[in-house]
């Protein structure tokens, strides 16, 4: 099993979790993160992962963001009502700064893909508040809500393998077992910052922006 995981991790062949579904639009809500803000942190996270296992091969993501929802599959008629409800629900939220101070590994529900991420270490509460507001709208519209006990992070790379076991084994060599968590594999020497100024929703090839308000002086 470990050999298979290693082979997949080095192949660059990403496993699609859900194929194309006729009539349904893949949709998710997120905070965009400029690449210029986190590039240094992404590079440092790579070094942290390489120190755990030099054989892992990761691939860059297309876009940096902090997720506020799972991937949903909507009918076209469901898109606009969701945008309108989200716009109303997020009206009172102000823009804020996010600090990314640690690196973590995350694995999708199907256990086919692992992600290297930068964890939100300051601004975490505000991100969780946004997730709760989005969840509230999704619940009203009978859509699936976000994961329980969210761990806000910005994914920077991915690999087609479940690295959970290997990462835990590597971490246990330098930490007591009770302190091992793949969601925190190392501290960034130079934390990076990004501004959360807008919440976006991508649905198929459509993009919607919901701007957060500026703080009152």
PDB file of C-alpha atoms in Angstrom:
ATOM      1  CA  UNK A   1       0.000   0.000   0.000  1.00  0.00           C
ATOM      2  CA  UNK A   2       2.801   2.427   0.911  1.00  0.00           C
ATOM      3  CA  UNK A   3       4.621   1.656  -2.352  1.00  0.00           C
ATOM      4  CA  UNK A   4       1.447   2.343  -4.317  1.00  0.00           C
ATOM      5  CA  UNK A   5       0.981   5.652  -2.508  1.00  0.00           C
ATOM      6  CA  UNK A   6       4.578   6.625  -3.225  1.00  0.00           C
ATOM      7  CA  UNK A   7       4.217   5.740  -6.898  1.00  0.00           C
ATOM      8  CA  UNK A   8       1.034   7.803  -7.194  1.00  0.00           C
ATOM      9  CA  UNK A   9       2.633  10.682  -5.310  1.00  0.00           C
ATOM     10  CA  UNK A  10       5.426  10.791  -7.884  1.00  0.00           C
ATOM     11  CA  UNK A  11       3.280  10.258 -10.957  1.00  0.00           C
ATOM     12  CA  UNK A  12       1.541  13.628 -11.085  1.00  0.00           C
ATOM     13  CA  UNK A  13      -1.682  11.869 -12.104  1.00  0.00           C
ATOM     14  CA  UNK A  14      -4.402  13.505 -10.046  1.00  0.00           C
ATOM     15  CA  UNK A  15      -7.456  11.355  -9.354  1.00  0.00           C
ATOM     16  CA  UNK A  16     -10.721  13.139 -10.144  1.00  0.00           C
ATOM     17  CA  UNK A  17     -13.113  12.795  -7.205  1.00  0.00           C
ATOM     18  CA  UNK A  18     -16.246  13.589  -9.174  1.00  0.00           C
ATOM     19  CA  UNK A  19     -16.542  13.381 -12.929  1.00  0.00           C
ATOM     20  CA  UNK A  20     -18.440  15.808 -15.117  1.00  0.00           C
ATOM     21  CA  UNK A  21     -22.124  15.797 -14.233  1.00  0.00           C
ATOM     22  CA  UNK A  22     -24.460  16.958 -17.011  1.00  0.00           C
ATOM     23  CA  UNK A  23     -26.716  19.799 -15.933  1.00  0.00           C
ATOM     24  CA  UNK A  24     -24.843  20.418 -12.665  1.00  0.00           C
ATOM     25  CA  UNK A  25     -22.359  23.184 -11.961  1.00  0.00           C
ATOM     26  CA  UNK A  26     -19.405  22.549  -9.633  1.00  0.00           C
ATOM     27  CA  UNK A  27     -19.542  25.394  -7.121  1.00  0.00           C
ATOM     28  CA  UNK A  28     -17.509  26.543  -4.141  1.00  0.00           C
ATOM     29  CA  UNK A  29     -17.135  29.627  -1.943  1.00  0.00           C
ATOM     30  CA  UNK A  30     -13.714  30.941  -0.959  1.00  0.00           C
ATOM     31  CA  UNK A  31     -11.446  33.840  -0.051  1.00  0.00           C
ATOM     32  CA  UNK A  32      -8.939  34.478  -2.863  1.00  0.00           C
ATOM     33  CA  UNK A  33      -5.314  34.787  -1.766  1.00  0.00           C
ATOM     34  CA  UNK A  34      -2.864  36.662  -4.059  1.00  0.00           C
ATOM     35  CA  UNK A  35       0.098  34.500  -5.013  1.00  0.00           C
ATOM     36  CA  UNK A  36       2.455  37.396  -4.275  1.00  0.00           C
ATOM     37  CA  UNK A  37       1.274  37.345  -0.643  1.00  0.00           C
ATOM     38  CA  UNK A  38       2.049  33.710   0.105  1.00  0.00           C
ATOM     39  CA  UNK A  39       4.739  32.670  -2.397  1.00  0.00           C
ATOM     40  CA  UNK A  40       7.475  32.794   0.231  1.00  0.00           C
ATOM     41  CA  UNK A  41       5.383  30.763   2.668  1.00  0.00           C
ATOM     42  CA  UNK A  42       4.584  28.195  -0.029  1.00  0.00           C
ATOM     43  CA  UNK A  43       8.293  27.740  -0.702  1.00  0.00           C
ATOM     44  CA  UNK A  44       9.001  27.288   3.000  1.00  0.00           C
ATOM     45  CA  UNK A  45       6.154  24.775   3.327  1.00  0.00           C
ATOM     46  CA  UNK A  46       7.761  22.770   0.504  1.00  0.00           C
ATOM     47  CA  UNK A  47      11.018  22.609   2.463  1.00  0.00           C
ATOM     48  CA  UNK A  48       9.131  21.464   5.574  1.00  0.00           C
ATOM     49  CA  UNK A  49       7.418  18.670   3.621  1.00  0.00           C
ATOM     50  CA  UNK A  50      10.702  17.690   1.947  1.00  0.00           C
ATOM     51  CA  UNK A  51      12.309  17.377   5.395  1.00  0.00           C
ATOM     52  CA  UNK A  52       9.568  14.917   6.390  1.00  0.00           C
ATOM     53  CA  UNK A  53      10.029  12.785   3.277  1.00  0.00           C
ATOM     54  CA  UNK A  54      12.304  13.759   0.409  1.00  0.00           C
ATOM     55  CA  UNK A  55      10.537  11.264  -1.890  1.00  0.00           C
ATOM     56  CA  UNK A  56       7.212  13.101  -1.976  1.00  0.00           C
ATOM     57  CA  UNK A  57       6.564  15.026  -5.183  1.00  0.00           C
ATOM     58  CA  UNK A  58       4.018  17.819  -5.013  1.00  0.00           C
ATOM     59  CA  UNK A  59       2.442  19.896  -7.782  1.00  0.00           C
ATOM     60  CA  UNK A  60       1.413  23.553  -7.661  1.00  0.00           C
ATOM     61  CA  UNK A  61      -2.268  24.462  -7.443  1.00  0.00           C
ATOM     62  CA  UNK A  62      -3.817  26.746 -10.053  1.00  0.00           C
ATOM     63  CA  UNK A  63      -5.102  29.303  -7.566  1.00  0.00           C
ATOM     64  CA  UNK A  64      -4.426  30.140  -3.929  1.00  0.00           C
ATOM     65  CA  UNK A  65      -7.523  30.477  -1.756  1.00  0.00           C
ATOM     66  CA  UNK A  66      -9.024  29.720   1.640  1.00  0.00           C
ATOM     67  CA  UNK A  67     -12.117  27.546   1.268  1.00  0.00           C
ATOM     68  CA  UNK A  68     -15.388  28.548   2.942  1.00  0.00           C
ATOM     69  CA  UNK A  69     -17.460  25.655   1.558  1.00  0.00           C
ATOM     70  CA  UNK A  70     -17.182  22.168   0.159  1.00  0.00           C
ATOM     71  CA  UNK A  71     -17.549  21.701  -3.584  1.00  0.00           C
ATOM     72  CA  UNK A  72     -21.282  21.724  -4.316  1.00  0.00           C
ATOM     73  CA  UNK A  73     -23.081  20.601  -7.474  1.00  0.00           C
ATOM     74  CA  UNK A  74     -25.899  22.964  -8.377  1.00  0.00           C
ATOM     75  CA  UNK A  75     -28.484  23.141 -11.062  1.00  0.00           C
ATOM     76  CA  UNK A  76     -28.252  26.371 -13.057  1.00  0.00           C
ATOM     77  CA  UNK A  77     -31.447  27.760 -11.491  1.00  0.00           C
ATOM     78  CA  UNK A  78     -29.892  27.342  -8.005  1.00  0.00           C
ATOM     79  CA  UNK A  79     -26.861  29.554  -8.664  1.00  0.00           C
ATOM     80  CA  UNK A  80     -28.413  33.035  -8.526  1.00  0.00           C
ATOM     81  CA  UNK A  81     -30.491  32.417  -5.354  1.00  0.00           C
ATOM     82  CA  UNK A  82     -27.337  31.200  -3.604  1.00  0.00           C
ATOM     83  CA  UNK A  83     -25.385  34.306  -4.646  1.00  0.00           C
ATOM     84  CA  UNK A  84     -28.200  36.568  -3.443  1.00  0.00           C
ATOM     85  CA  UNK A  85     -28.500  34.800  -0.082  1.00  0.00           C
ATOM     86  CA  UNK A  86     -24.739  34.893   0.437  1.00  0.00           C
ATOM     87  CA  UNK A  87     -24.596  38.603  -0.391  1.00  0.00           C
ATOM     88  CA  UNK A  88     -27.232  39.288   2.267  1.00  0.00           C
ATOM     89  CA  UNK A  89     -25.656  36.997   4.878  1.00  0.00           C
ATOM     90  CA  UNK A  90     -22.192  38.545   4.487  1.00  0.00           C
ATOM     91  CA  UNK A  91     -23.279  42.202   4.517  1.00  0.00           C
ATOM     92  CA  UNK A  92     -22.055  42.854   8.054  1.00  0.00           C
ATOM     93  CA  UNK A  93     -18.608  41.319   7.657  1.00  0.00           C
ATOM     94  CA  UNK A  94     -15.536  43.541   7.571  1.00  0.00           C
ATOM     95  CA  UNK A  95     -12.312  42.868   5.713  1.00  0.00           C
ATOM     96  CA  UNK A  96      -9.448  41.565   7.840  1.00  0.00           C
ATOM     97  CA  UNK A  97      -5.873  40.320   7.658  1.00  0.00           C
ATOM     98  CA  UNK A  98      -4.891  36.652   7.696  1.00  0.00           C
ATOM     99  CA  UNK A  99      -1.541  35.404   8.901  1.00  0.00           C
ATOM    100  CA  UNK A 100      -0.290  32.028   7.676  1.00  0.00           C
ATOM    101  CA  UNK A 101       2.207  30.779  10.258  1.00  0.00           C
ATOM    102  CA  UNK A 102       2.363  26.989  10.030  1.00  0.00           C
ATOM    103  CA  UNK A 103       2.300  24.301   7.338  1.00  0.00           C
ATOM    104  CA  UNK A 104      -0.122  21.366   7.310  1.00  0.00           C
ATOM    105  CA  UNK A 105      -1.119  18.334   5.292  1.00  0.00           C
ATOM    106  CA  UNK A 106      -4.748  17.647   4.404  1.00  0.00           C
ATOM    107  CA  UNK A 107      -6.360  14.643   2.700  1.00  0.00           C
ATOM    108  CA  UNK A 108      -9.616  14.619   0.740  1.00  0.00           C
ATOM    109  CA  UNK A 109     -12.573  12.525   1.886  1.00  0.00           C
ATOM    110  CA  UNK A 110     -11.938   9.881  -0.775  1.00  0.00           C
ATOM    111  CA  UNK A 111      -8.332   9.479   0.507  1.00  0.00           C
ATOM    112  CA  UNK A 112      -6.965   9.855  -3.028  1.00  0.00           C
ATOM    113  CA  UNK A 113      -5.242  13.235  -2.815  1.00  0.00           C
ATOM    114  CA  UNK A 114      -3.109  15.005  -0.210  1.00  0.00           C
ATOM    115  CA  UNK A 115      -2.700  18.765  -0.027  1.00  0.00           C
ATOM    116  CA  UNK A 116       0.087  20.881   1.401  1.00  0.00           C
ATOM    117  CA  UNK A 117      -1.348  24.001   2.986  1.00  0.00           C
ATOM    118  CA  UNK A 118      -0.507  27.146   4.915  1.00  0.00           C
ATOM    119  CA  UNK A 119      -2.612  27.334   8.071  1.00  0.00           C
ATOM    120  CA  UNK A 120      -4.383  30.536   9.071  1.00  0.00           C
ATOM    121  CA  UNK A 121      -2.870  31.351  12.470  1.00  0.00           C
ATOM    122  CA  UNK A 122      -4.228  34.894  12.850  1.00  0.00           C
ATOM    123  CA  UNK A 123      -7.630  35.784  11.470  1.00  0.00           C
ATOM    124  CA  UNK A 124      -8.739  32.197  12.088  1.00  0.00           C
ATOM    125  CA  UNK A 125     -11.798  33.260  14.085  1.00  0.00           C
ATOM    126  CA  UNK A 126     -12.964  35.616  11.337  1.00  0.00           C
ATOM    127  CA  UNK A 127     -12.591  32.882   8.719  1.00  0.00           C
ATOM    128  CA  UNK A 128     -14.585  30.469  10.889  1.00  0.00           C
ATOM    129  CA  UNK A 129     -17.283  33.145  11.320  1.00  0.00           C
ATOM    130  CA  UNK A 130     -17.514  33.426   7.522  1.00  0.00           C
ATOM    131  CA  UNK A 131     -17.748  29.634   7.219  1.00  0.00           C
ATOM    132  CA  UNK A 132     -20.586  29.641   9.775  1.00  0.00           C
ATOM    133  CA  UNK A 133     -22.439  32.341   7.811  1.00  0.00           C
ATOM    134  CA  UNK A 134     -22.012  30.422   4.547  1.00  0.00           C
ATOM    135  CA  UNK A 135     -23.135  27.215   6.281  1.00  0.00           C
ATOM    136  CA  UNK A 136     -26.264  28.982   7.486  1.00  0.00           C
ATOM    137  CA  UNK A 137     -27.212  29.883   3.894  1.00  0.00           C
ATOM    138  CA  UNK A 138     -26.371  26.425   2.569  1.00  0.00           C
ATOM    139  CA  UNK A 139     -28.480  24.811   5.286  1.00  0.00           C
ATOM    140  CA  UNK A 140     -31.469  27.005   4.379  1.00  0.00           C
ATOM    141  CA  UNK A 141     -31.149  25.935   0.737  1.00  0.00           C
ATOM    142  CA  UNK A 142     -30.681  22.250   1.618  1.00  0.00           C
ATOM    143  CA  UNK A 143     -27.074  22.116   0.427  1.00  0.00           C
ATOM    144  CA  UNK A 144     -24.253  20.307   2.205  1.00  0.00           C
ATOM    145  CA  UNK A 145     -22.419  22.421   4.789  1.00  0.00           C
ATOM    146  CA  UNK A 146     -18.679  22.647   5.449  1.00  0.00           C
ATOM    147  CA  UNK A 147     -16.663  20.143   7.454  1.00  0.00           C
ATOM    148  CA  UNK A 148     -17.129  19.964  11.216  1.00  0.00           C
ATOM    149  CA  UNK A 149     -14.290  21.599  13.180  1.00  0.00           C
ATOM    150  CA  UNK A 150     -12.930  23.601  10.197  1.00  0.00           C
ATOM    151  CA  UNK A 151      -9.188  24.206   9.931  1.00  0.00           C
ATOM    152  CA  UNK A 152      -8.796  27.248   7.663  1.00  0.00           C
ATOM    153  CA  UNK A 153      -5.808  26.960   5.348  1.00  0.00           C
ATOM    154  CA  UNK A 154      -4.555  27.958   1.933  1.00  0.00           C
ATOM    155  CA  UNK A 155      -3.619  24.959  -0.202  1.00  0.00           C
ATOM    156  CA  UNK A 156      -0.383  25.551  -2.110  1.00  0.00           C
ATOM    157  CA  UNK A 157       0.386  22.111  -3.568  1.00  0.00           C
ATOM    158  CA  UNK A 158      -1.165  18.664  -4.075  1.00  0.00           C
ATOM    159  CA  UNK A 159      -0.174  15.084  -4.775  1.00  0.00           C
ATOM    160  CA  UNK A 160      -2.169  12.004  -5.819  1.00  0.00           C
ATOM    161  CA  UNK A 161      -1.684   9.895  -2.708  1.00  0.00           C
ATOM    162  CA  UNK A 162      -2.872   9.550   0.864  1.00  0.00           C
ATOM    163  CA  UNK A 163       0.167  10.647   2.871  1.00  0.00           C
ATOM    164  CA  UNK A 164      -1.496  10.376   6.295  1.00  0.00           C
ATOM    165  CA  UNK A 165       0.328   7.251   7.484  1.00  0.00           C
ATOM    166  CA  UNK A 166       3.727   8.265   6.141  1.00  0.00           C
ATOM    167  CA  UNK A 167       3.422  11.784   7.555  1.00  0.00           C
ATOM    168  CA  UNK A 168       2.436  10.509  11.016  1.00  0.00           C
ATOM    169  CA  UNK A 169       5.351   8.088  11.041  1.00  0.00           C
ATOM    170  CA  UNK A 170       7.771  10.869  10.101  1.00  0.00           C
ATOM    171  CA  UNK A 171       6.333  13.237  12.711  1.00  0.00           C
ATOM    172  CA  UNK A 172       6.444  10.581  15.465  1.00  0.00           C
ATOM    173  CA  UNK A 173      10.198  10.330  15.043  1.00  0.00           C
ATOM    174  CA  UNK A 174      10.566  13.850  16.430  1.00  0.00           C
ATOM    175  CA  UNK A 175       7.396  14.407  18.505  1.00  0.00           C
ATOM    176  CA  UNK A 176       5.511  12.547  21.274  1.00  0.00           C
ATOM    177  CA  UNK A 177       2.602  10.602  19.662  1.00  0.00           C
ATOM    178  CA  UNK A 178      -0.042  12.675  21.456  1.00  0.00           C
ATOM    179  CA  UNK A 179       1.344  15.854  19.855  1.00  0.00           C
ATOM    180  CA  UNK A 180       1.405  14.526  16.305  1.00  0.00           C
ATOM    181  CA  UNK A 181      -1.026  16.105  13.846  1.00  0.00           C
ATOM    182  CA  UNK A 182      -0.611  16.108  10.090  1.00  0.00           C
ATOM    183  CA  UNK A 183      -2.482  19.427  10.109  1.00  0.00           C
ATOM    184  CA  UNK A 184       0.588  21.031  11.714  1.00  0.00           C
ATOM    185  CA  UNK A 185       3.828  19.686  10.281  1.00  0.00           C
ATOM    186  CA  UNK A 186       6.027  22.710  10.884  1.00  0.00           C
ATOM    187  CA  UNK A 187       6.247  26.391  11.782  1.00  0.00           C
ATOM    188  CA  UNK A 188       7.146  28.943   9.126  1.00  0.00           C
ATOM    189  CA  UNK A 189      10.244  30.938  10.034  1.00  0.00           C
ATOM    190  CA  UNK A 190       8.724  33.923   8.238  1.00  0.00           C
ATOM    191  CA  UNK A 191       4.915  33.987   8.514  1.00  0.00           C
ATOM    192  CA  UNK A 192       3.130  35.524   5.521  1.00  0.00           C
ATOM    193  CA  UNK A 193       0.069  37.755   5.430  1.00  0.00           C
ATOM    194  CA  UNK A 194      -2.853  38.285   3.063  1.00  0.00           C
ATOM    195  CA  UNK A 195      -5.868  40.583   3.143  1.00  0.00           C
ATOM    196  CA  UNK A 196      -9.339  39.030   3.186  1.00  0.00           C
ATOM    197  CA  UNK A 197     -11.213  41.732   1.297  1.00  0.00           C
ATOM    198  CA  UNK A 198     -13.651  39.742  -0.829  1.00  0.00           C
ATOM    199  CA  UNK A 199     -15.540  36.437  -0.734  1.00  0.00           C
ATOM    200  CA  UNK A 200     -15.865  34.736  -4.106  1.00  0.00           C
ATOM    201  CA  UNK A 201     -18.128  32.035  -5.470  1.00  0.00           C
ATOM    202  CA  UNK A 202     -17.115  30.047  -8.527  1.00  0.00           C
ATOM    203  CA  UNK A 203     -19.827  28.070 -10.277  1.00  0.00           C
ATOM    204  CA  UNK A 204     -18.686  26.330 -13.431  1.00  0.00           C
ATOM    205  CA  UNK A 205     -17.145  29.125 -15.506  1.00  0.00           C
ATOM    206  CA  UNK A 206     -18.982  31.898 -13.649  1.00  0.00           C
ATOM    207  CA  UNK A 207     -17.413  34.017 -10.897  1.00  0.00           C
ATOM    208  CA  UNK A 208     -19.226  36.148  -8.316  1.00  0.00           C
ATOM    209  CA  UNK A 209     -17.611  38.615  -5.867  1.00  0.00           C
ATOM    210  CA  UNK A 210     -18.995  39.724  -2.522  1.00  0.00           C
ATOM    211  CA  UNK A 211     -16.900  42.567  -1.145  1.00  0.00           C
ATOM    212  CA  UNK A 212     -16.346  42.795   2.601  1.00  0.00           C
ATOM    213  CA  UNK A 213     -16.781  46.246   4.130  1.00  0.00           C
ATOM    214  CA  UNK A 214     -13.870  48.410   5.250  1.00  0.00           C
ATOM    215  CA  UNK A 215     -13.401  48.812   8.977  1.00  0.00           C
ATOM    216  CA  UNK A 216     -14.832  52.027  10.436  1.00  0.00           C
ATOM    217  CA  UNK A 217     -11.969  54.364  11.441  1.00  0.00           C
TER     218      UNK A 217
END
